[in-house]
Structures are given as C-alpha cells and as structure tokens.
mmCIF file of C-alpha atoms in Angstrom:
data_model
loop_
_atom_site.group_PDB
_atom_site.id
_atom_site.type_symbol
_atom_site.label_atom_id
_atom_site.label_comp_id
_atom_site.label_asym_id
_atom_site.label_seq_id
_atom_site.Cartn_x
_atom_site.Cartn_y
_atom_site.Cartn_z
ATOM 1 C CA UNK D 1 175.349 79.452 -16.935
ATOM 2 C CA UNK D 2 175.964 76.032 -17.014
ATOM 3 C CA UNK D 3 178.276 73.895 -15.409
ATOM 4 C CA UNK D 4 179.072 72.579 -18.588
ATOM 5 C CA UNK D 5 179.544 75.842 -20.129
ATOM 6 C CA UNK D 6 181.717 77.161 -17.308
ATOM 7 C CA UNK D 7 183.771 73.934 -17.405
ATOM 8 C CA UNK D 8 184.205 75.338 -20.966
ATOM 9 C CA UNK D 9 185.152 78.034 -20.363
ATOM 10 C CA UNK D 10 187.673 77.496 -17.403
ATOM 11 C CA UNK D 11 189.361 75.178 -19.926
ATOM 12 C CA UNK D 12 189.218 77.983 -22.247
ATOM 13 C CA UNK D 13 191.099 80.430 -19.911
ATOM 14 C CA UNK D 14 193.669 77.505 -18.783
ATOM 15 C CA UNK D 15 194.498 76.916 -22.166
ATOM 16 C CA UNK D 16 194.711 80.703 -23.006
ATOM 17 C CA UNK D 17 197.144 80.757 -19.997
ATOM 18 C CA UNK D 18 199.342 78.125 -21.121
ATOM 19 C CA UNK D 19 199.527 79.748 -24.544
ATOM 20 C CA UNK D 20 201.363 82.797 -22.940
ATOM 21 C CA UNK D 21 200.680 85.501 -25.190
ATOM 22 C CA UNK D 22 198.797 85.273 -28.397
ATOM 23 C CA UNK D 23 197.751 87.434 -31.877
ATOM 24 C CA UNK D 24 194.125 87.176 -32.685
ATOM 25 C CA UNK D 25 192.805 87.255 -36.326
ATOM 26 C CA UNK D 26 190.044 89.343 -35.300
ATOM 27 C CA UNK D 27 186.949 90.110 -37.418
ATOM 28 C CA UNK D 28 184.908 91.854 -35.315
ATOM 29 C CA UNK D 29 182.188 88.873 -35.385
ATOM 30 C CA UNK D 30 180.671 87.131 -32.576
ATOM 31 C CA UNK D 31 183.767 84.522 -31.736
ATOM 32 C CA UNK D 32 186.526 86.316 -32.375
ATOM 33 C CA UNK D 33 185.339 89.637 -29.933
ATOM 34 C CA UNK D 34 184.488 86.790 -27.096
ATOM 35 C CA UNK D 35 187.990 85.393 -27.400
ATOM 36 C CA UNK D 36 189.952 88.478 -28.230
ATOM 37 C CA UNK D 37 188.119 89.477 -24.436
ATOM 38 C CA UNK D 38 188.835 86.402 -22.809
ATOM 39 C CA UNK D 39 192.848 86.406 -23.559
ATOM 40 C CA UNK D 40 192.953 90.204 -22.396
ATOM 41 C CA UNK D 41 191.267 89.702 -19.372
ATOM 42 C CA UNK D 42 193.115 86.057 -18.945
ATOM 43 C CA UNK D 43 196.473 87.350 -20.409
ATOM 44 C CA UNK D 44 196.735 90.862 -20.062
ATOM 45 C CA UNK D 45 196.487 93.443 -22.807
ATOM 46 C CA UNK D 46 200.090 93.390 -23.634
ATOM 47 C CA UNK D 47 200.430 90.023 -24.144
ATOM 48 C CA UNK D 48 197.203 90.543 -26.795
ATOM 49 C CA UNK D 49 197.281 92.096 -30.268
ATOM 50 C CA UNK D 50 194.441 92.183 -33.075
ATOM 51 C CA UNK D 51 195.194 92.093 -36.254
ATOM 52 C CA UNK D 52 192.196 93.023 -38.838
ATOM 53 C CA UNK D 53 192.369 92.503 -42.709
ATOM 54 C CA UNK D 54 191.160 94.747 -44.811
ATOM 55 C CA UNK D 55 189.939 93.872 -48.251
ATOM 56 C CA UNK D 56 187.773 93.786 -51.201
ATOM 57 C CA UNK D 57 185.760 91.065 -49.570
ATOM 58 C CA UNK D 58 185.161 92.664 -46.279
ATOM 59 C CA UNK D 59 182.763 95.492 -46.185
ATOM 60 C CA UNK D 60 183.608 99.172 -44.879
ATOM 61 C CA UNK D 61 181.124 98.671 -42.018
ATOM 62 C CA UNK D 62 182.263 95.301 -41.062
ATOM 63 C CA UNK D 63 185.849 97.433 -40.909
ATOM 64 C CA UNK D 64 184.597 100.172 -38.706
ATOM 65 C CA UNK D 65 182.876 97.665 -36.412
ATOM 66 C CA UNK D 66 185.609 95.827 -35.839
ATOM 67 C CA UNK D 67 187.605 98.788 -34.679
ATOM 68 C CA UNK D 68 185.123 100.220 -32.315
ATOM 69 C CA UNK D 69 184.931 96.881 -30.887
ATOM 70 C CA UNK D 70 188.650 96.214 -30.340
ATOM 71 C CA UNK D 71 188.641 99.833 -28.464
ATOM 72 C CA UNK D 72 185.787 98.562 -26.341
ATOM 73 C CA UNK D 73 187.615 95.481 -25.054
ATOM 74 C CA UNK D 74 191.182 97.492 -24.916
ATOM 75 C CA UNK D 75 192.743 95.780 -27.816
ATOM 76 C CA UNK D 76 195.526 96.839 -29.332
ATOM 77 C CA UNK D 77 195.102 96.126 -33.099
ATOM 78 C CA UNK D 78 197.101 96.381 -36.385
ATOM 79 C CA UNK D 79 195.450 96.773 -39.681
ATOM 80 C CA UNK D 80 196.582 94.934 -42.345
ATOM 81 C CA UNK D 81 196.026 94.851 -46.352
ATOM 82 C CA UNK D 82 194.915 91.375 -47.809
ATOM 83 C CA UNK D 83 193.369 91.767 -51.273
ATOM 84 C CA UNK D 84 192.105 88.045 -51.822
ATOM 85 C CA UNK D 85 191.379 89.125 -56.113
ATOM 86 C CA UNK D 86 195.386 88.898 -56.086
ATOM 87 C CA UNK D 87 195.498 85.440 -55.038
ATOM 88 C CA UNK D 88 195.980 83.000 -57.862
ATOM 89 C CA UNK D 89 193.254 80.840 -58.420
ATOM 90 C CA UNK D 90 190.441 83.194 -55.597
ATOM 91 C CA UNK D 91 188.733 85.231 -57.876
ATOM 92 C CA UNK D 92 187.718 81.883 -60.225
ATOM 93 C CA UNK D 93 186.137 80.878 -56.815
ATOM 94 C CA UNK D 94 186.597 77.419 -56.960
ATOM 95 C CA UNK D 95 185.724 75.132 -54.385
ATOM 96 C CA UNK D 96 188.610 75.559 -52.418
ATOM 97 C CA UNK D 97 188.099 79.197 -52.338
ATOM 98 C CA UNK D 98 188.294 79.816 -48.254
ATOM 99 C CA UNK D 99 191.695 77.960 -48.443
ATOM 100 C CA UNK D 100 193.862 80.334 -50.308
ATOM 101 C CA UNK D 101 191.841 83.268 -48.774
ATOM 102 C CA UNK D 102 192.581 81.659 -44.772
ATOM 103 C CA UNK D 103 196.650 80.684 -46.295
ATOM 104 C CA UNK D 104 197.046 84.279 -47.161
ATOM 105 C CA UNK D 105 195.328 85.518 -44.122
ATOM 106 C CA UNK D 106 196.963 83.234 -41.732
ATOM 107 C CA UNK D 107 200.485 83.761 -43.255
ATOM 108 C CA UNK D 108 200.471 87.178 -42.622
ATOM 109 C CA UNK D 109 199.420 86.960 -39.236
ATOM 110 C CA UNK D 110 201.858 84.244 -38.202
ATOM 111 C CA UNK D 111 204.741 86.826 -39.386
ATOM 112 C CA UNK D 112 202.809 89.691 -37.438
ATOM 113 C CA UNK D 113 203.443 87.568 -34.385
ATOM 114 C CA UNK D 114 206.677 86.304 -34.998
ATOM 115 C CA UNK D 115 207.485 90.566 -35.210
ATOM 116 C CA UNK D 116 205.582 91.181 -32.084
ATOM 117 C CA UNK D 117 207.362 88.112 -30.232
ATOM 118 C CA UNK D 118 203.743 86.799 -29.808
ATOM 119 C CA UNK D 119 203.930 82.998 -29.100
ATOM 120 C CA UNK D 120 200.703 81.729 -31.318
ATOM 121 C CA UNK D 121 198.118 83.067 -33.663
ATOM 122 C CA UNK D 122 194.896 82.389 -32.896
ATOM 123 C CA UNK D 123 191.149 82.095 -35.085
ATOM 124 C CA UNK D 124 187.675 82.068 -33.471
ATOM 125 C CA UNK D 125 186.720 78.695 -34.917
ATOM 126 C CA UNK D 126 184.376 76.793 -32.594
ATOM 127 C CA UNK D 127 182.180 73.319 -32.789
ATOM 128 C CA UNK D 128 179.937 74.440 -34.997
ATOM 129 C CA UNK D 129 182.487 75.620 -37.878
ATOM 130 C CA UNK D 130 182.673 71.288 -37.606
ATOM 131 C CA UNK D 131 179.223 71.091 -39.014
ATOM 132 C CA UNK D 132 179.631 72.856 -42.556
ATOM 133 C CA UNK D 133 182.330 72.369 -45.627
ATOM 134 C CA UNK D 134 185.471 74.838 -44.082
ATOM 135 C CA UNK D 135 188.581 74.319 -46.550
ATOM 136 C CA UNK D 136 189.588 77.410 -44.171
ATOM 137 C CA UNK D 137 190.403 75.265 -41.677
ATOM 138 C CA UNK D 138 193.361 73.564 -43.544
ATOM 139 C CA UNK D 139 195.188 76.514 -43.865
ATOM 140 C CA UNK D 140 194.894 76.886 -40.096
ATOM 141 C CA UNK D 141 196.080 73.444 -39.539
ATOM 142 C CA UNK D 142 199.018 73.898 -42.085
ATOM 143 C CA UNK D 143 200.410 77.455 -40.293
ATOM 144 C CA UNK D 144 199.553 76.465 -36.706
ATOM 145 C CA UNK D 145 197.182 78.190 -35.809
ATOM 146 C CA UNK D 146 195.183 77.659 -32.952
ATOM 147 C CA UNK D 147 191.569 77.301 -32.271
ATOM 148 C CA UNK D 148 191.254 77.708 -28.806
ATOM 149 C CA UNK D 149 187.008 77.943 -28.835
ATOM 150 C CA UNK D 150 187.439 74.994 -30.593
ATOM 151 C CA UNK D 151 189.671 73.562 -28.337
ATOM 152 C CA UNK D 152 187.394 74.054 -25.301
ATOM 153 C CA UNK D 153 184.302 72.652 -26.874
ATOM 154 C CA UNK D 154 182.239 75.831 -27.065
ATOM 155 C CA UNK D 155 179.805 75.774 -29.669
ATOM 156 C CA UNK D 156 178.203 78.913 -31.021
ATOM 157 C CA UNK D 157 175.309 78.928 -28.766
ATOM 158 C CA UNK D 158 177.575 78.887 -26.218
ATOM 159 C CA UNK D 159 179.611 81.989 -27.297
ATOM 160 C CA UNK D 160 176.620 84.488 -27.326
ATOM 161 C CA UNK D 161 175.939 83.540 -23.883
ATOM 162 C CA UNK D 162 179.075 83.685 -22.156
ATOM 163 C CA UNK D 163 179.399 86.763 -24.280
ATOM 164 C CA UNK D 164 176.209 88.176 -23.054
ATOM 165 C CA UNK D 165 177.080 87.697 -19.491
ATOM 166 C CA UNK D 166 180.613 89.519 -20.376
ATOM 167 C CA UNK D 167 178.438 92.606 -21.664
ATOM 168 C CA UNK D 168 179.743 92.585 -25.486
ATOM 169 C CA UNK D 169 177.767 93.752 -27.209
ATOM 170 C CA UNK D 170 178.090 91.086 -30.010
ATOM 171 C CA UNK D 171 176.236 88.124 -28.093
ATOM 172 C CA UNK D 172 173.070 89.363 -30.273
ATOM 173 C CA UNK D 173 175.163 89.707 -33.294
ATOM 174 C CA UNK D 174 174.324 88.431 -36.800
ATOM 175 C CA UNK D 175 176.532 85.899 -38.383
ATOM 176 C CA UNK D 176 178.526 86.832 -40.530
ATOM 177 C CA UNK D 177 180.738 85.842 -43.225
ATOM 178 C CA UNK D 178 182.593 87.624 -46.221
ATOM 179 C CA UNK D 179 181.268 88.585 -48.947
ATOM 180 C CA UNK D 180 183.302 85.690 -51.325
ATOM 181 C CA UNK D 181 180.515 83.283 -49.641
ATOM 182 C CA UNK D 182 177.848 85.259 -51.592
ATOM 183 C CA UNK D 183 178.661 83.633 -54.961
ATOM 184 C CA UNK D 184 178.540 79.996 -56.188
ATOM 185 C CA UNK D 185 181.255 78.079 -56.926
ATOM 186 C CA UNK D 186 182.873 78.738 -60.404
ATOM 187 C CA UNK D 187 181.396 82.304 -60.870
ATOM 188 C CA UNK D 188 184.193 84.964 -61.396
ATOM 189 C CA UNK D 189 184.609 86.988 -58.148
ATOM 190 C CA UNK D 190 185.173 91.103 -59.056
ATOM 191 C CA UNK D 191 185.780 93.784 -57.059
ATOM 192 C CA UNK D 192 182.568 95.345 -59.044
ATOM 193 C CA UNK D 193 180.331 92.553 -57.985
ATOM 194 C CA UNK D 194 181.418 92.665 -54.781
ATOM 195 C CA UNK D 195 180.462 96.082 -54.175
ATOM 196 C CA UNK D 196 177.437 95.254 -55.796
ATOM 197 C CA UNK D 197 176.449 92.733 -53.051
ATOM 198 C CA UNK D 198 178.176 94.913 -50.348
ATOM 199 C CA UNK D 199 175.704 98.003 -51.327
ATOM 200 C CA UNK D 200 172.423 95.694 -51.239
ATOM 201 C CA UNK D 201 173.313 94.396 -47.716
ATOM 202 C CA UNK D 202 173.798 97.947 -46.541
ATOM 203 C CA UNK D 203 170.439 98.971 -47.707
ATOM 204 C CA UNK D 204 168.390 95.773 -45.344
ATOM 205 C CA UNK D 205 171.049 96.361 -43.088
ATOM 206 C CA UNK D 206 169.368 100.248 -43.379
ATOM 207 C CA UNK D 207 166.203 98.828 -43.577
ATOM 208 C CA UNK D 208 166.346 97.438 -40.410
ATOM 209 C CA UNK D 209 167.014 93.939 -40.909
ATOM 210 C CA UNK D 210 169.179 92.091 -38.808
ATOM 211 C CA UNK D 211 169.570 88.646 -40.749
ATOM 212 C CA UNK D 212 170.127 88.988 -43.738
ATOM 213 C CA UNK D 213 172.501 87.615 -47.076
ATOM 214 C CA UNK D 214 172.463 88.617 -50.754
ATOM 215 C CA UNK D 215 172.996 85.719 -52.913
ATOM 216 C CA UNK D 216 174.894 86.632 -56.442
ATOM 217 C CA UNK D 217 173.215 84.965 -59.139
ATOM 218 C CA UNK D 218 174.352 86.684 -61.911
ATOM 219 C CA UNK D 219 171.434 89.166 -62.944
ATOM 220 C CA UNK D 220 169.327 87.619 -60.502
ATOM 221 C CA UNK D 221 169.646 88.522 -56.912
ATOM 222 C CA UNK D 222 168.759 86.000 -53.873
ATOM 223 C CA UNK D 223 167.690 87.478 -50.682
ATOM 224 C CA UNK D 224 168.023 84.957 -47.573
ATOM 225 C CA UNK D 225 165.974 86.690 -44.565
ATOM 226 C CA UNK D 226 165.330 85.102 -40.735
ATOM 227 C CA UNK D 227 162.490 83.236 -40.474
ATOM 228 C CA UNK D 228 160.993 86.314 -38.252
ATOM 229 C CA UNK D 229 161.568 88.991 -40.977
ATOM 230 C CA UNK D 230 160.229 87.125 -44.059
ATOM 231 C CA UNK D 231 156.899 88.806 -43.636
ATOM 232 C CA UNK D 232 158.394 92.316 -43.250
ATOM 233 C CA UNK D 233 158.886 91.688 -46.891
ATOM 234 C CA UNK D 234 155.710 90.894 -47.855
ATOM 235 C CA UNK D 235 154.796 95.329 -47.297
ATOM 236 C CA UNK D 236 154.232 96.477 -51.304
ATOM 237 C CA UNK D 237 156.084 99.647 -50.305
ATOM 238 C CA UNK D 238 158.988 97.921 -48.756
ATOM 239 C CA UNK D 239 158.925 95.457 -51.305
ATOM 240 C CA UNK D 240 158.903 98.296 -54.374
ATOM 241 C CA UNK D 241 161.909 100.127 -52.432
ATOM 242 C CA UNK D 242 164.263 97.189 -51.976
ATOM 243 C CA UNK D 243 163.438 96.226 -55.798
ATOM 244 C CA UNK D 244 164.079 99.169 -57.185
ATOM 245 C CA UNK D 245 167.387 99.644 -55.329
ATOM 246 C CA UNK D 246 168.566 96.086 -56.413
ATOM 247 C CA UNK D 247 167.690 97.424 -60.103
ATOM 248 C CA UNK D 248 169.506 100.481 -59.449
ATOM 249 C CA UNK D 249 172.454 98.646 -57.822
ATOM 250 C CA UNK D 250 172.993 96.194 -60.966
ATOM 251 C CA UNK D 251 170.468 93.316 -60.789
ATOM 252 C CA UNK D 252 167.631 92.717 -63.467
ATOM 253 C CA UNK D 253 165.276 90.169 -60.868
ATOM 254 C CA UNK D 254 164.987 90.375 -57.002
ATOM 255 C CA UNK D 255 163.864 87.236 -55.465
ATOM 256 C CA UNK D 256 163.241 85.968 -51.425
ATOM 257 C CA UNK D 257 164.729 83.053 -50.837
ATOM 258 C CA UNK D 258 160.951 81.205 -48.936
ATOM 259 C CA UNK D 259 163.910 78.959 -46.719
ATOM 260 C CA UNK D 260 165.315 81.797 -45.158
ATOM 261 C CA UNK D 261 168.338 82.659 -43.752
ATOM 262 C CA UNK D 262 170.891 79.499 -43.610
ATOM 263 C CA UNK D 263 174.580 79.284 -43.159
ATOM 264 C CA UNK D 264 176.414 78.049 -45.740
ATOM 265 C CA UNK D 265 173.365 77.871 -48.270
ATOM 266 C CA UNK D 266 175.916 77.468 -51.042
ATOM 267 C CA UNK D 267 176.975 74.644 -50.510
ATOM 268 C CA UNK D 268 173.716 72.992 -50.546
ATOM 269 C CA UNK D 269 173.838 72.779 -54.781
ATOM 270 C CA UNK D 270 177.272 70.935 -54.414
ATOM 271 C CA UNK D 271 176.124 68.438 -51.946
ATOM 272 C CA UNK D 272 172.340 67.588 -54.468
ATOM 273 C CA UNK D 273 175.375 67.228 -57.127
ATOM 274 C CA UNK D 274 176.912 64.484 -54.709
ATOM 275 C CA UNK D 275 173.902 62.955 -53.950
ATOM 276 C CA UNK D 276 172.567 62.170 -57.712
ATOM 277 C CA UNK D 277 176.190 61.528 -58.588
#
C-alpha cells in the first residue's frame, strides 16, 4: 500500500470519525461494502446502519448479495421499497434519469436516519464517479449527503485494493450499475423490459462471465464483454446457446459489442450528438 493510499485512507477514517455516526446507502457493490466496513470498524456497529433499496431496477441477485455481504461485515441493514417506474418523468428515461432515481433514493434514506438519530447519510461515490455524466450526484448535493470516498480522494483503483487487503470479498468485483443504465435515453423503461435484460445477464453471469452488460436496443440486444472474454464468445456452441436464449428471452438479433465492456457506454451517442452539433 501506498503512502498515498494510506494517507487516503487515514483521512478517510478521520473524517468518518468526525461524522459520528452515519446511514450508508448500501448496494452491495465494490464502494459502498469498503465504506460500509470502514465506518463499522472506525465507528462501531451501532453507530452504522445499511439501508438497501429494493426495486424493479435492481436485480434479485444483486439483492441477495447485498445481504450476505452486510452479514459478513456485521451490518445492521434495513430494506426498503423504491419502485423508480412510479417516479414521474423515470420510466420516459430522459437524460436526467439518475436524478429523480438518486432524489427518491436519497430522500428516503435521509428520513431513515433522521428515525435512527443517525447524524449523516452517506453514498460510495469516489474520484472516478468525476469522470462520467452523474446527474445522481445532484440529488446528493441537494439532500446532504455525503461522499466520504470522495472526500478522501480514493479513486476506484484504490478501493479494490484497500478492500483486498481488508479481505472483502468485493475487491475483485464487477462494476456494476442498475439496470435503468441499460437503455438509451428516451426509450420507455418497463418493468417487462427490465426483466428482460435482468434474465440475459443472469444467463453470462451463469455462463461464467464476469464482465458483462446487456444493452436494450429495442429488438436488438448489445452485449458489452471484457476485453479478456470477447473470444470466449467466438465458441459456435456458446455462441448458439446465448443466441437462442436472447431469442427465447424477447430479442429478435444478438450482437457483441467488438469495444467491449465500458462504463457508461450510453452516453457515448449523446456526447457524438454534441460534438457534430
């Protein structure tokens, strides 16, 4: 480890300390396990609470994972129902999509604290959230909520190691984000189509994949692999057993995405769009 990274992450735990006691929007992803550990073992467990949403957009597994792992690090955690199709103006997906999603998210976790006499709320945001279009993070402004990865300077690359060396078992963990991101901006999001997606992740999730995304694209589906698995993709028999389950599932064409895997890939229309504009 670094001395920059442990600078980081003393400033992390000062901060934490300072806070006093804290409720953690917890997903079960990469940041939000590191920092839901580091306030416990900074704060106490008392002085800790997760709070999980569940919804259409997050999937079943995601849900289950994110319980185990709150038991792991001796969390106590509250489930909570956000159904984001409810929202006025989410399921239109427009551009501002992540904003009424984080508002309603962040709302009821800010009167989750106030009822638990917690003194902030708290997201896993870090340096590299920055680096991509994150109307999310204007609902976290507007409610207070606190970034404290953010706050310390840790980028992601820094979280999986620090995590590593903490023994979660998340520092190896793909990213991950919920299922709204799967669909460009301006097609209808429906609880069908949703599960749509959700099943044809499960199945390369069952395939053994471990980065993977299924773009929406109305009949046509995009797959976005790592760079190391393209090639696994390339087998006929794997190929012929992931089409015909994408045929089953809803989808008329199945096509791999020859970038790969990329984080936030769409956005990248939107910002051609600017750049002939």
């Amino acid at each position: 480890m670094s001395e920059t990274v442990d600078a980081k992450y003393a400033n992390l735990q000062a901060s934490l300390k300072e806070m006093g006691s804290l409720l953690v929007a917890f997903s079960g992803g990469v940041d939000s396990t590191f920092l839901l550990k580091v306030a416990i073992e900074t704060l106490g467990s008392a002085a800790v609470c997760a709070v999980t949403a569940t919804s259409p957009t997050y999937p079943e597994s995601e849900l289950e994972e994110a319980i185990r792992l709150a038991g792991v690090v001796g969390a106590r955690q509250i489930l909570v129902e956000s159904n984001e199709l409810e929202i006025p103006g989410f399921s239109g997906n427009p551009h501002n999509r992540c904003y009424h999603c984080k508002s309603e998210l962040f709302s009821i976790c800010v009167a989750k604290a106030k009822e638990l006499g917690l003194n902030f709320v708290a997201d896993g945001s870090n340096t590299d959230d920055l680096g991509d279009y994150r109307p999310g993070r204007q609902a976290a402004c507007e409610l207070n909520v606190r970034s404290p990865l953010l706050e310390a300077g840790l980028s992601k690359e820094e979280i999986r190691e620090l995590s590593r060396r903490l023994g979660l078992p998340t520092w190896s963990k793909q990213p991950y984000a919920c299922l709204a991101s799967r669909f460009p901006y301006g097609v209808e999001i429906t609880e069908g189509r949703l599960k749509q997606v959700e099943r044809c992740e499960e199945f390369l999730k069952g395939e053994g994949f471990k980065v993977y995304r299924v773009r929406f694209h109305g009949e046509n589906a995009r797959i976005e692999l790592g760079e190391a698995e393209l090639p696994r993709l390339l087998d006929p028999l794997l190929r012929k057993r992931v089409v015909e389950f994408f045929r089953a599932a809803g989808f008329t064409y199945v096509a791999l995405d020859l970038q790969g895997y990329r984080s936030g890939s769409m956005n990248e229309g939107e910002a051609l769009k600017a750049t002939s504009a």
